[in-house]
mmCIF file with all atom_site columns, C-alpha atoms in Angstrom:
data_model
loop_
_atom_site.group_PDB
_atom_site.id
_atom_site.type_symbol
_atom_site.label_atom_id
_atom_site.label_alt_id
_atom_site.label_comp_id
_atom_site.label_asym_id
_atom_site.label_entity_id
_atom_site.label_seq_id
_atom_site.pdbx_PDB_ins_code
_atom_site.Cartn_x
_atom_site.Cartn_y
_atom_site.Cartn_z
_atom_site.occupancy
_atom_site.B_iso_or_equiv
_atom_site.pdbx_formal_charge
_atom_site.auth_seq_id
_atom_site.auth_comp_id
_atom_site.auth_asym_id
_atom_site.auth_atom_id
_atom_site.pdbx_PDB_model_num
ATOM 1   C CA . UNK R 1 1   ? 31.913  5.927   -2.379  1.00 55.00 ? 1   UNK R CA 1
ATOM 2   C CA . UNK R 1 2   ? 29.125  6.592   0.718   1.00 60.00 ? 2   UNK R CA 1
ATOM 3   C CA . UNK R 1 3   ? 25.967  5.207   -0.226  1.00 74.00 ? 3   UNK R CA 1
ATOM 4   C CA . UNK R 1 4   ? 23.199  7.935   0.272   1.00 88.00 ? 4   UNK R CA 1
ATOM 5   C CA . UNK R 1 5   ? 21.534  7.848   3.719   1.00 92.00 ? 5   UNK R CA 1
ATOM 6   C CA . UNK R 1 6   ? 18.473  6.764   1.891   1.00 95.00 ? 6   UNK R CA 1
ATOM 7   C CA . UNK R 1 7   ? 19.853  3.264   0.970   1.00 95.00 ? 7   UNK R CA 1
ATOM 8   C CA . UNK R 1 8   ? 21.148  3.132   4.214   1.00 95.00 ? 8   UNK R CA 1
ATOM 9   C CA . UNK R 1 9   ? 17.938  3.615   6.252   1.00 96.00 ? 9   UNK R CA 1
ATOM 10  C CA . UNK R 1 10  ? 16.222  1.172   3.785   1.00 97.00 ? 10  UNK R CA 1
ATOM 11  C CA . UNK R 1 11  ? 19.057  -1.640  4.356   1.00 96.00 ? 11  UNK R CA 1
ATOM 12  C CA . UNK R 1 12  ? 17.827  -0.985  8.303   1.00 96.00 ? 12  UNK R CA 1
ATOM 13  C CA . UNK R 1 13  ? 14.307  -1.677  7.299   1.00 96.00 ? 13  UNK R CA 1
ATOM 14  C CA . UNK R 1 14  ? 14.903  -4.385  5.524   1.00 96.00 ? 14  UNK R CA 1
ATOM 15  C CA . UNK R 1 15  ? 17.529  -6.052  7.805   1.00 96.00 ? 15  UNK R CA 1
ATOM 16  C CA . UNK R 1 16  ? 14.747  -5.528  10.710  1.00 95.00 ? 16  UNK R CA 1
ATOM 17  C CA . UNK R 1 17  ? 11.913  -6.651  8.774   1.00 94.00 ? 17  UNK R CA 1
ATOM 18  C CA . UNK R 1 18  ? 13.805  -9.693  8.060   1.00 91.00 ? 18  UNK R CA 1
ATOM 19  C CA . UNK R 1 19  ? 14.978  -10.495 11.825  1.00 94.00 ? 19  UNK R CA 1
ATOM 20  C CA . UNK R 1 20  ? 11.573  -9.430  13.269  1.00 91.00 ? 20  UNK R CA 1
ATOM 21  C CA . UNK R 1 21  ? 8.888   -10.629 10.581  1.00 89.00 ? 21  UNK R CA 1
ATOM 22  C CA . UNK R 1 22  ? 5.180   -8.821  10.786  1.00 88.00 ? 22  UNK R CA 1
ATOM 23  C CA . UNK R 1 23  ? 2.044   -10.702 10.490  1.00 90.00 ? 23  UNK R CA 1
ATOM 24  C CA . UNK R 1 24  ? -0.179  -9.746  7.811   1.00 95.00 ? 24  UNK R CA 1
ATOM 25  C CA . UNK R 1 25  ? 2.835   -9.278  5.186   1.00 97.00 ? 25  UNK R CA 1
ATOM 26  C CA . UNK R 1 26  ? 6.377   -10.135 3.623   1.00 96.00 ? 26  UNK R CA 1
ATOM 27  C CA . UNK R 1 27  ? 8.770   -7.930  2.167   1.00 96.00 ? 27  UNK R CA 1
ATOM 28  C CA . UNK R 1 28  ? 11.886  -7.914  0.284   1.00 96.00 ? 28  UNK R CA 1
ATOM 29  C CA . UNK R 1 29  ? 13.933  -6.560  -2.869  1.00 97.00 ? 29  UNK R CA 1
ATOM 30  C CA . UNK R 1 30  ? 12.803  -6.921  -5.944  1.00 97.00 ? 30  UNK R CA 1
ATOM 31  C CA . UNK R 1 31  ? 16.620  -7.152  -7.549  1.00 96.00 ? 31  UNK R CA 1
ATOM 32  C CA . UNK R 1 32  ? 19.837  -7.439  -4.570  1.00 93.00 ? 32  UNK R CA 1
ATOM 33  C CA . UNK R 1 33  ? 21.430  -4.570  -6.528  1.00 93.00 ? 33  UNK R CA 1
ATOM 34  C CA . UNK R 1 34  ? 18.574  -2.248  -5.459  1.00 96.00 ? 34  UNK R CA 1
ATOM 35  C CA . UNK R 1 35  ? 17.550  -1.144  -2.669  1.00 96.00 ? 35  UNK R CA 1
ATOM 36  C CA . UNK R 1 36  ? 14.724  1.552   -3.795  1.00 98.00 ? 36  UNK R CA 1
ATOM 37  C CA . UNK R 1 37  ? 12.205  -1.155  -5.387  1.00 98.00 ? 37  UNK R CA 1
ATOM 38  C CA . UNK R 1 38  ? 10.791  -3.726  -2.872  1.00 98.00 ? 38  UNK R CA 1
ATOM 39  C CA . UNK R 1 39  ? 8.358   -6.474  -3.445  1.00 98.00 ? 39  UNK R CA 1
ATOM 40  C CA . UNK R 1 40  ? 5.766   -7.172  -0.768  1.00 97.00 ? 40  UNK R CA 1
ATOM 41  C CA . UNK R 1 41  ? 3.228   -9.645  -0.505  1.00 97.00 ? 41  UNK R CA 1
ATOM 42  C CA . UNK R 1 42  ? -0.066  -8.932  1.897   1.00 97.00 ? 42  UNK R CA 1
ATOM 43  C CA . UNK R 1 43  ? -2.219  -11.287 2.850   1.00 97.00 ? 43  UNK R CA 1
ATOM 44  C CA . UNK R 1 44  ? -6.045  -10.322 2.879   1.00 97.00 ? 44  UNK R CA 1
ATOM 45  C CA . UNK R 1 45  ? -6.665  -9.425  6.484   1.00 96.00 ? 45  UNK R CA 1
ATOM 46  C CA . UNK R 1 46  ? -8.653  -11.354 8.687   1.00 96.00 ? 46  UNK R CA 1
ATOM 47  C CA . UNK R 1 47  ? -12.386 -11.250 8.990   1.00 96.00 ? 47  UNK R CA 1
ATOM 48  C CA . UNK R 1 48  ? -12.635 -8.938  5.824   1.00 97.00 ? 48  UNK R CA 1
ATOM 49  C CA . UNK R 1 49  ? -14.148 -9.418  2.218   1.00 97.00 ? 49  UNK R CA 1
ATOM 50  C CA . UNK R 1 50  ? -10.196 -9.765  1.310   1.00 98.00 ? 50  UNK R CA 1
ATOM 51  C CA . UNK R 1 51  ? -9.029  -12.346 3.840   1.00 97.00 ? 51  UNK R CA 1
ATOM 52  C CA . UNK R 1 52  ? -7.234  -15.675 1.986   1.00 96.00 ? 52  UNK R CA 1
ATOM 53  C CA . UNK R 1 53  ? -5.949  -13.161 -0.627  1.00 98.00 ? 53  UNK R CA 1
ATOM 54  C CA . UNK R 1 54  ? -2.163  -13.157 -1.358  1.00 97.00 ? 54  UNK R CA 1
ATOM 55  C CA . UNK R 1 55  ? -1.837  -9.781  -3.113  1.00 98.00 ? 55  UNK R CA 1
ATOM 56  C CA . UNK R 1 56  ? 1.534   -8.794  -4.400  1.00 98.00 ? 56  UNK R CA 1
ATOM 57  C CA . UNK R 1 57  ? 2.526   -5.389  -4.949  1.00 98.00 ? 57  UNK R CA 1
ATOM 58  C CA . UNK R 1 58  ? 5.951   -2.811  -5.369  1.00 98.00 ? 58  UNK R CA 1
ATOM 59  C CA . UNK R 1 59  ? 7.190   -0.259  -3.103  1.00 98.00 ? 59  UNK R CA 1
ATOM 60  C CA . UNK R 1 60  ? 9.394   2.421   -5.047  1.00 98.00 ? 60  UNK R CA 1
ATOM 61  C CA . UNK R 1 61  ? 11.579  4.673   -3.015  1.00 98.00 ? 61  UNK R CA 1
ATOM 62  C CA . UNK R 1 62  ? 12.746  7.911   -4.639  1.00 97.00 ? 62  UNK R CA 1
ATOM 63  C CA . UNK R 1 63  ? 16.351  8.640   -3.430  1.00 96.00 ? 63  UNK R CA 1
ATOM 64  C CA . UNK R 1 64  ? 15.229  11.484  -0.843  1.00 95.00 ? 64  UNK R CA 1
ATOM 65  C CA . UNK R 1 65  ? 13.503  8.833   1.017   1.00 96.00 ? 65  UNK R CA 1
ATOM 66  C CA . UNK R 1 66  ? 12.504  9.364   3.903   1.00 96.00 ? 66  UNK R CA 1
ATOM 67  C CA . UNK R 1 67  ? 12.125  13.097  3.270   1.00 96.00 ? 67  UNK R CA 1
ATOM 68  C CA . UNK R 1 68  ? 9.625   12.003  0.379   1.00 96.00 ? 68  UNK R CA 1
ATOM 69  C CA . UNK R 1 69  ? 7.210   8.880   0.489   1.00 97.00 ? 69  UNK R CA 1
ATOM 70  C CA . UNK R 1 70  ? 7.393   5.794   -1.794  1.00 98.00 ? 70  UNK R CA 1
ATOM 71  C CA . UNK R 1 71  ? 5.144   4.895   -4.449  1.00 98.00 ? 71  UNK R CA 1
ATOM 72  C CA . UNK R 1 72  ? 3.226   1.544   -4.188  1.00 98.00 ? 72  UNK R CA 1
ATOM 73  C CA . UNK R 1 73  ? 1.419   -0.468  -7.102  1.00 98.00 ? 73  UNK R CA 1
ATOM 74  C CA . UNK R 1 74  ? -0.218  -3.191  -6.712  1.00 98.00 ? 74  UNK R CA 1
ATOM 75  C CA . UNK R 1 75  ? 0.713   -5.835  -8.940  1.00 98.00 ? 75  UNK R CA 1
ATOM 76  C CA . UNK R 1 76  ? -2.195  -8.665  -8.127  1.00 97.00 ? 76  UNK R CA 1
ATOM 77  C CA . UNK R 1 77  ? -5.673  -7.415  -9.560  1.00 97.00 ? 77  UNK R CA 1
ATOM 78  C CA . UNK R 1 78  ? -7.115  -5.899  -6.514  1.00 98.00 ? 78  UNK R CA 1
ATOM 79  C CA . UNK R 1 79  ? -11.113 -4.372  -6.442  1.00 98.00 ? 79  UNK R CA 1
ATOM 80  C CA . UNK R 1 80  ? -10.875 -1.505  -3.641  1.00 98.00 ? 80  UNK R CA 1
ATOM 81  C CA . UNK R 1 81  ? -11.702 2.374   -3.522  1.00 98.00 ? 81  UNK R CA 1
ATOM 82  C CA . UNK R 1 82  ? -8.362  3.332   -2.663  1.00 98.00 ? 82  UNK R CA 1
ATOM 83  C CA . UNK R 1 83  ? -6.688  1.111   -5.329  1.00 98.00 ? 83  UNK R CA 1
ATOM 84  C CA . UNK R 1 84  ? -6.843  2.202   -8.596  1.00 97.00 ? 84  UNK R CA 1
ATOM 85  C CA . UNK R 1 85  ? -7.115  0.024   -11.385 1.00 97.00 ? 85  UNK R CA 1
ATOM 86  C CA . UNK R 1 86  ? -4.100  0.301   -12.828 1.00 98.00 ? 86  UNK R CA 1
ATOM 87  C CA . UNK R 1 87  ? -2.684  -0.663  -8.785  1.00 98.00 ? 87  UNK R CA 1
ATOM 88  C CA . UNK R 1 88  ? -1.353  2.595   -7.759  1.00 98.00 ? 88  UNK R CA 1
ATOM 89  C CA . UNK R 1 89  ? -2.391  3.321   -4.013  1.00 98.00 ? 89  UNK R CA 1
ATOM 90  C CA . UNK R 1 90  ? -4.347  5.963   -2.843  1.00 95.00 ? 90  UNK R CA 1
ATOM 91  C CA . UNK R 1 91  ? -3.811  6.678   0.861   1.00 94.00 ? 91  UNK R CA 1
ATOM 92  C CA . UNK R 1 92  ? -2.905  9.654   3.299   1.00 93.00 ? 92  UNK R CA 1
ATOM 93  C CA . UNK R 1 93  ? 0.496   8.531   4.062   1.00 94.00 ? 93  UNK R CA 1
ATOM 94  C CA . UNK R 1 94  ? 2.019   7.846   1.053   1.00 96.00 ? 94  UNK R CA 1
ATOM 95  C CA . UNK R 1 95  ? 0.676   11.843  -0.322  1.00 92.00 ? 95  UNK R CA 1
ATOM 96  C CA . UNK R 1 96  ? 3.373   14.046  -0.379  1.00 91.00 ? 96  UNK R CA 1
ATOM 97  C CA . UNK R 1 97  ? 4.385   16.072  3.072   1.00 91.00 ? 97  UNK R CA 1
ATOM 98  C CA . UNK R 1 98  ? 2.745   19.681  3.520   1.00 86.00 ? 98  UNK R CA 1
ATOM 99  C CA . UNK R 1 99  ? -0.608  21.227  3.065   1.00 84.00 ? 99  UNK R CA 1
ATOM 100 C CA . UNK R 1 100 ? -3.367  19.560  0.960   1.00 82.00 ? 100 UNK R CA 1
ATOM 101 C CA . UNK R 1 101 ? -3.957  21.910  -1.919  1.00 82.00 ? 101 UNK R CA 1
ATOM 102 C CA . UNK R 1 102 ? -7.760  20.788  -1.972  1.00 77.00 ? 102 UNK R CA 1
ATOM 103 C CA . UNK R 1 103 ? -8.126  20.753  1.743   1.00 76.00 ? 103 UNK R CA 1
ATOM 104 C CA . UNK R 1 104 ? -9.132  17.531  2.567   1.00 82.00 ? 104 UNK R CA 1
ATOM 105 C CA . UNK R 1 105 ? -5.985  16.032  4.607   1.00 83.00 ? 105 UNK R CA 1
ATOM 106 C CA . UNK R 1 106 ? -4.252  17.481  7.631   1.00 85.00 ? 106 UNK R CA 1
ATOM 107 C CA . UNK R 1 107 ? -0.409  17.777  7.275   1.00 88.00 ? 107 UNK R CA 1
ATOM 108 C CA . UNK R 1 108 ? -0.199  15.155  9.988   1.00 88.00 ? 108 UNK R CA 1
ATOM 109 C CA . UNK R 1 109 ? -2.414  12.613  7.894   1.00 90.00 ? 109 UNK R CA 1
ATOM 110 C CA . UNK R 1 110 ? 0.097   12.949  4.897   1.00 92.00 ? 110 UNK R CA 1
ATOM 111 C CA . UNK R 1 111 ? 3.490   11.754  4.398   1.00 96.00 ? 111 UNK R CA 1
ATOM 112 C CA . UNK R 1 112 ? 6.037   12.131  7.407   1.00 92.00 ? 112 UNK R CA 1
ATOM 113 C CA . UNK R 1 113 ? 9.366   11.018  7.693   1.00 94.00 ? 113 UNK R CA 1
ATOM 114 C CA . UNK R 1 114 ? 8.832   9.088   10.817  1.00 94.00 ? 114 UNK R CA 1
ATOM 115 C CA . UNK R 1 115 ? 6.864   6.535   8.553   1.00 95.00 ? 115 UNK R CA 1
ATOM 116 C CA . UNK R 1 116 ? 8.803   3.016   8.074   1.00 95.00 ? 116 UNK R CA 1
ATOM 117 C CA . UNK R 1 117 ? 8.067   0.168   5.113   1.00 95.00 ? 117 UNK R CA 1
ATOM 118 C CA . UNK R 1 118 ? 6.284   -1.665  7.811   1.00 95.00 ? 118 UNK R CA 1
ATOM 119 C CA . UNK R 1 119 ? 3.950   1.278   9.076   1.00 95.00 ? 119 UNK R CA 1
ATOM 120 C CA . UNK R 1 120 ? 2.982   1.625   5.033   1.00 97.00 ? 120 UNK R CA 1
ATOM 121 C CA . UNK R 1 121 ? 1.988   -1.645  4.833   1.00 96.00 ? 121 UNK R CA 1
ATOM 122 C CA . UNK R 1 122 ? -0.046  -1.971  8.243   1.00 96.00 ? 122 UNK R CA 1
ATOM 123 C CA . UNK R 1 123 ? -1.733  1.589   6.982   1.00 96.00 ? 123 UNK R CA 1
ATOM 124 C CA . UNK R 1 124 ? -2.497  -0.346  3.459   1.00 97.00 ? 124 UNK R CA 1
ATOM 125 C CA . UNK R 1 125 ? -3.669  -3.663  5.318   1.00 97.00 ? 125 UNK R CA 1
ATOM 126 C CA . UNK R 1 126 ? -5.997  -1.497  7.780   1.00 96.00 ? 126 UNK R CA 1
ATOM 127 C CA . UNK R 1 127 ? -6.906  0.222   4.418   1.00 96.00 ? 127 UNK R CA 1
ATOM 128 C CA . UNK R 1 128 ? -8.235  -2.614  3.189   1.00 96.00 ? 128 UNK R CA 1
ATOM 129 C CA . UNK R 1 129 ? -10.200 -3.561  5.901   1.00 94.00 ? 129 UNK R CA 1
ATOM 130 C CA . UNK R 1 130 ? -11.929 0.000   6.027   1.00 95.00 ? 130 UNK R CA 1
ATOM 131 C CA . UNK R 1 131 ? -11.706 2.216   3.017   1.00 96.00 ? 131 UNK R CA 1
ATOM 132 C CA . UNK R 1 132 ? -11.944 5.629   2.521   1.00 92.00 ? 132 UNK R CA 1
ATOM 133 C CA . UNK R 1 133 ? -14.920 5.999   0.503   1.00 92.00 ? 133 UNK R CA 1
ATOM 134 C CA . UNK R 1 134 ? -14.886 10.039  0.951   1.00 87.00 ? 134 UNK R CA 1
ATOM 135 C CA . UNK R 1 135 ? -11.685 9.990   -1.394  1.00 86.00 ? 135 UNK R CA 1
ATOM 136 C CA . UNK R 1 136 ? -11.566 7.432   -3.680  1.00 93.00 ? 136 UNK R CA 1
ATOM 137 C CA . UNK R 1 137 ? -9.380  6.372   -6.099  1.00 95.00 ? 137 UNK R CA 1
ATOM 138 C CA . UNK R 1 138 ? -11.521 3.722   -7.855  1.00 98.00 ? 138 UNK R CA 1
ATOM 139 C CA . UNK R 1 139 ? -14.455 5.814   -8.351  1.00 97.00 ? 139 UNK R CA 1
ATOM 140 C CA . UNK R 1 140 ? -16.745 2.761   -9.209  1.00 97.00 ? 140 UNK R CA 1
ATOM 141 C CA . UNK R 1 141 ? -15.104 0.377   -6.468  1.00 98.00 ? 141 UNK R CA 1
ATOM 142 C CA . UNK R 1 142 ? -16.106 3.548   -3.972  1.00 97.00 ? 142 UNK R CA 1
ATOM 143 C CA . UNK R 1 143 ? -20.017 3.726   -5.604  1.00 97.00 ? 143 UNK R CA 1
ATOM 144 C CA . UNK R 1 144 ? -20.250 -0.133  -5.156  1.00 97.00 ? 144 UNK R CA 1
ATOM 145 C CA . UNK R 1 145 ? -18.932 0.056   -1.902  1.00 97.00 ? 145 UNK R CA 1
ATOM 146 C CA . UNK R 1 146 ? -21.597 2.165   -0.668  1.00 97.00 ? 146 UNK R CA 1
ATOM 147 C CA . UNK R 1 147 ? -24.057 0.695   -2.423  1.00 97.00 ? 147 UNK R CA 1
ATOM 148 C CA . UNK R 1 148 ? -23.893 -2.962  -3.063  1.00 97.00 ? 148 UNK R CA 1
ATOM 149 C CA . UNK R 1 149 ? -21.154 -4.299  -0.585  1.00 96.00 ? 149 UNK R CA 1
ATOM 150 C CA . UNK R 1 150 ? -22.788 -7.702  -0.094  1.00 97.00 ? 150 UNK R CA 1
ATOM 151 C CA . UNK R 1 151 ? -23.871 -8.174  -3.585  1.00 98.00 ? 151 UNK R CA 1
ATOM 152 C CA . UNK R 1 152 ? -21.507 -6.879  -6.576  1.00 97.00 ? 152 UNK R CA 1
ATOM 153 C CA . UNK R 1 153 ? -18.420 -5.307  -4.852  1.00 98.00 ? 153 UNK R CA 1
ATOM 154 C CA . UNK R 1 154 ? -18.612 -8.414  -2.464  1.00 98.00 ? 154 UNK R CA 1
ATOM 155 C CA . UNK R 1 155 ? -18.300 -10.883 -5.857  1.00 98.00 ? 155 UNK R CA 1
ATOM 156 C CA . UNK R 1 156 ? -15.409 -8.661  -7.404  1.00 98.00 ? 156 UNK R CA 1
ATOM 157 C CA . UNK R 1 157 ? -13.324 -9.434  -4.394  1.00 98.00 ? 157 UNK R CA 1
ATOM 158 C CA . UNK R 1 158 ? -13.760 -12.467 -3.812  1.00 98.00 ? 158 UNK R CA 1
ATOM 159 C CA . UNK R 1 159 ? -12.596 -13.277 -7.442  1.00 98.00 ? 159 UNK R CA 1
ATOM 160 C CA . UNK R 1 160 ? -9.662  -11.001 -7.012  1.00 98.00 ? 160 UNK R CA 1
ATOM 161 C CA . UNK R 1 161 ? -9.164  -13.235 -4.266  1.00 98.00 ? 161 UNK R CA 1
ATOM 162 C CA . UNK R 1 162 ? -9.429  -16.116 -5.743  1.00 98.00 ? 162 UNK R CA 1
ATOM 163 C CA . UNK R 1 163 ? -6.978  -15.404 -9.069  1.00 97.00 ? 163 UNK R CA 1
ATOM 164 C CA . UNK R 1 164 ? -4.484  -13.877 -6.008  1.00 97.00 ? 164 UNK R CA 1
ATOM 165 C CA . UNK R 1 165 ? -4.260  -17.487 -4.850  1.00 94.00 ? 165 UNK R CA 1
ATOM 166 C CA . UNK R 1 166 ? -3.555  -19.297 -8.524  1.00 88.00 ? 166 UNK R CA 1
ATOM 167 C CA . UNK R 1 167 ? -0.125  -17.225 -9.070  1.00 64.00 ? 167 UNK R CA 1
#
């Protein structure tokens, strides 16, 4: 039987990933026998309120990959404006293809085939770094944010950061 061109472009990922390793982040499969859930591990980017962090989180592929975008879920407790608290990730690229129905994204900002596991992951590390307060996912993560960055939201992530590095 011919495994689906999905698996098959993921397999290339992950073989490249492997052979050509990125700073900032590791990735593999959760389970050998499946190539549509990955584990990754960021580390907090430099010279941001998350660097020192290890923060571990899953990539799901849906089988039309890489017509449609993966999922990703943060699996680490993680304070940001484009994480929600349950994990799930908020960002441009990982929104289905087409038209925004509220207007807010161009086509171009949203999910495009061209996009690899490793350009998710730099887009979620630069994420990170500078959120999108205009869209938020974590409503009170956003308001902080704005607000209080060098007092509450500031103490939030550093204590996410600090738990990231016990487990």
């Amino acid at each position: 039987m011919m495994e689906p061109r999905s698996a098959l472009l993921l397999k290339r990922q992950l073989t490249e990933l492997n052979k050509c390793p990125s700073e900032g982040f590791s990735a593999g499969l959760i389970n050998d026998n499946d190539l549509y859930k990955w584990e990754v591990m960021i580390i907090g980017p430099p010279d941001t309120l998350y660097e020192g962090g290890m923060f571990k989180a899953h990539l799901t592929f849906p089988r039309d990959y890489p017509l449609k975008p993966p999922k990703m879920k943060f699996i680490t407790k993680i304070w940001h404006p484009n994480i929600n608290t349950n994990g799930d990730v908020c960002i441009s690229i990982l929104h289905e293809p087409g038209e925004d129905v509220y207007g807010y994204e161009k086509p171009e900002e949203r999910w495009l085939p061209v996009h690899t596991v490793e350009t998710i992951l730099i887009s979620v590390i630069s994420m990170l770094a500078d959120p999108n307060t205009d869209s938020p996912a974590n409503l009170p993560a956003a308001k902080e944010w704005k607000e209080d960055r060098d007092g509450e939201f500031k103490k939030k992530v550093a204590r996410c950061v600090r738990r990231s590095q016990e487990n």
